[in-house]
Structures are given as structure tokens and as C-alpha cells.
Coordinates of C-alpha atoms in Angstrom, one line a residue:
M132 CA -27.0 30.0 51.4
N133 CA -23.9 32.2 51.3
Q134 CA -20.4 31.2 50.9
S135 CA -19.4 31.7 54.5
A136 CA -22.1 29.3 55.7
L137 CA -21.1 26.7 53.1
L138 CA -17.4 26.7 54.1
R139 CA -17.6 27.1 57.8
P140 CA -15.0 25.2 59.9
D141 CA -17.1 22.1 60.5
W142 CA -17.6 18.6 59.1
T143 CA -20.0 19.6 56.3
P144 CA -20.4 17.8 53.0
A145 CA -18.7 20.8 51.2
T146 CA -15.7 20.9 53.5
I147 CA -15.2 17.1 53.4
A148 CA -15.4 17.1 49.6
L149 CA -12.9 20.0 49.4
M150 CA -10.6 18.1 51.8
V151 CA -10.8 14.9 49.7
L152 CA -10.3 16.9 46.5
G153 CA -7.3 18.6 48.1
F154 CA -5.7 15.3 49.0
V155 CA -6.3 14.0 45.5
V156 CA -4.9 17.1 43.7
F157 CA -2.0 18.0 46.0
W158 CA -1.8 16.5 49.5
P159 CA -0.8 19.8 51.4
L160 CA -4.1 21.3 50.2
G161 CA -6.0 18.4 51.8
L162 CA -4.0 18.8 54.9
A163 CA -4.7 22.5 55.0
M164 CA -8.4 21.9 54.6
L165 CA -8.3 19.3 57.4
A166 CA -6.6 21.8 59.7
Y167 CA -9.2 24.4 58.8
I168 CA -12.0 22.0 59.7
I169 CA -10.5 21.1 63.0
F170 CA -9.0 24.4 64.1
G171 CA -11.1 26.9 62.1
E172 CA -12.9 28.4 65.1
R173 CA -9.5 29.2 66.7
L174 CA -8.2 30.8 63.5
R175 CA -11.1 33.3 63.6
G176 CA -10.1 34.4 67.1
F177 CA -6.4 34.5 66.0
K178 CA -7.2 36.6 63.0
R179 CA -9.3 39.0 65.0
D180 CA -6.5 39.4 67.6
T181 CA -3.9 39.8 64.9
N182 CA -6.0 42.5 63.2
N183 CA -6.5 44.3 66.4
A184 CA -2.8 44.2 67.3
T185 CA -1.9 45.4 63.8
D186 CA -4.4 48.2 63.9
S187 CA -3.2 49.4 67.3
F188 CA 0.4 49.2 66.1
F189 CA -0.2 51.3 63.1
A190 CA -2.4 53.7 65.0
G191 CA 0.6 54.1 67.4
C192 CA 2.8 54.8 64.4
R193 CA 0.5 57.5 63.1
R194 CA 0.4 59.1 66.6
S195 CA 4.1 59.0 67.1
H196 CA 4.8 60.1 63.5
G197 CA 4.0 63.7 64.5
R198 CA 6.4 63.6 67.5
Y199 CA 9.5 63.1 65.4
R200 CA 8.5 65.3 62.5
P201 CA 6.3 68.4 62.7
H202 CA 3.1 68.3 60.7
F203 CA 3.4 69.6 57.2
S204 CA 2.3 73.2 57.1
T205 CA 1.2 75.0 53.9
G206 CA 1.7 78.4 55.4
N207 CA -2.0 79.1 55.2
V208 CA -3.3 79.1 58.8
A209 CA -7.0 78.8 57.7
F210 CA -6.3 75.8 55.5
D211 CA -4.1 74.1 58.2
D212 CA -6.8 74.6 60.8
W213 CA -9.5 73.1 58.4
R214 CA -7.2 70.2 57.6
K215 CA -6.5 69.4 61.2
A216 CA -10.3 69.6 62.0
E217 CA -11.1 67.2 59.1
L218 CA -8.4 64.8 60.1
D219 CA -9.7 64.8 63.7
R220 CA -13.3 64.2 62.4
L221 CA -12.1 61.3 60.3
E222 CA -10.3 59.8 63.2
E223 CA -13.4 60.1 65.3
E224 CA -15.5 58.4 62.5
R225 CA -12.9 55.6 62.3
R226 CA -13.1 55.1 66.1
K227 CA -16.9 54.8 65.9
L228 CA -16.6 52.3 63.0
D229 CA -14.2 50.2 65.1
E230 CA -16.6 50.2 68.0
M231 CA -19.5 49.3 65.7
R232 CA -17.4 46.4 64.2
E233 CA -16.6 45.1 67.7
E234 CA -20.3 45.3 68.7
F235 CA -21.3 43.4 65.6
D236 CA -18.6 40.8 66.2
T237 CA -20.0 40.3 69.7
Y238 CA -23.5 40.1 68.4
M239 CA -22.6 37.5 65.8
R240 CA -20.8 35.5 68.5
E241 CA -23.9 35.5 70.7
L242 CA -26.1 34.7 67.8
R243 CA -23.9 31.6 66.9
R244 CA -23.9 30.6 70.6
A245 CA -27.8 30.9 70.8
K246 CA -28.2 28.9 67.6
D247 CA -25.8 26.2 68.9
Q248 CA -27.7 26.1 72.2
E249 CA -31.0 25.7 70.3
E250 CA -29.6 22.9 68.2
F251 CA -28.2 21.1 71.3
D252 CA -31.5 21.5 73.2
R253 CA -33.4 20.1 70.2
F254 CA -31.0 17.1 70.0
M255 CA -31.4 16.4 73.7
R256 CA -35.2 16.6 73.5
D257 CA -35.3 14.3 70.5
R258 CA -32.9 11.9 72.2
K259 CA -35.0 11.9 75.3
N260 CA -38.2 11.3 73.3
A261 CA -36.5 8.5 71.3
K262 CA -35.5 6.7 74.5
R263 CA -38.9 7.1 76.0
D264 CA -40.4 5.6 72.8
D265 CA -38.0 2.6 72.9
S266 CA -38.5 1.6 76.5
G267 CA -41.9 3.2 77.2
P268 CA -42.7 5.2 80.3
A269 CA -43.7 2.1 82.3
A270 CA -40.2 0.6 81.9
E271 CA -38.8 3.4 84.1
F272 CA -40.8 2.3 87.1
Q273 CA -40.4 -1.4 86.9
T274 CA -38.3 -3.2 89.5
P275 CA -36.5 -6.5 88.8

């Protein structure tokens, strides 16, 4: 079991123990852990949105940086051309990595959703079987 599965924002024994320990040691720590348990899923989306906004802001700064100040030139045309080609290649690689990260995030979201759906379906099936065992199939068709 990895650390992210152990400290997921849910009511698990580990998160409850950390919350209680946080309240015992210093009450704001316990309160912070309680907030993580309750609002943790929303924090993931907030973090992702904040990271995307920050990335786009700094990408805009990098693009606009050349508008206000010409690119540094060494005076060697061959070197400057090579440098520009390498920077363009690196920017393309970065764009591909960003797309792959977004695809992976989507994949993980769908994987979590499928796992949650499977657990819910199993719960409903077990619940239905437990009710059938308690009342029996004949009890459903009896009239008072």
C-alpha cells in the first residue's frame, strides 16, 4: 500500500488516527486534518486548477518576454539558429508532456470512478441479498 492510498481524503483508520493525534498535540492540526478528510477531493481539483492557471500565466510571461526585449544574440547566426531550434523542440516536448499529464489525470479519475461504482454495486448486491435472507423470497408475495 502506498502513502497516497493510506492518506486519501476519506474516513480511514489512518486519517482518523492522524486527526485525533492532531487534536491532542495542537488543535489546529486536528482541525486541518478534519478539513482534509471532509474537503480533500475538492482540494485536488483546486490544486489542479491553480497549477494550470499558474502554468498558463508563466507561459504567457515567457511568450511576452520576447516582445519587450529582443532575444539575446551571440552574433553567431549558426549558434542562434541552433539555439532557437532547440528551444522550440523543448517547448514542443513540454507541450506533449502536459498533454500526457492531462490524459493520465483523466484516466485516473475514470479509474477511481469505476472502482467506486464497483464498490457501490457490490454494496447494493450484498444489501439486497441480506434483505432476501432476512425476509425470505416468499415474504415478498404474501398479502395481509
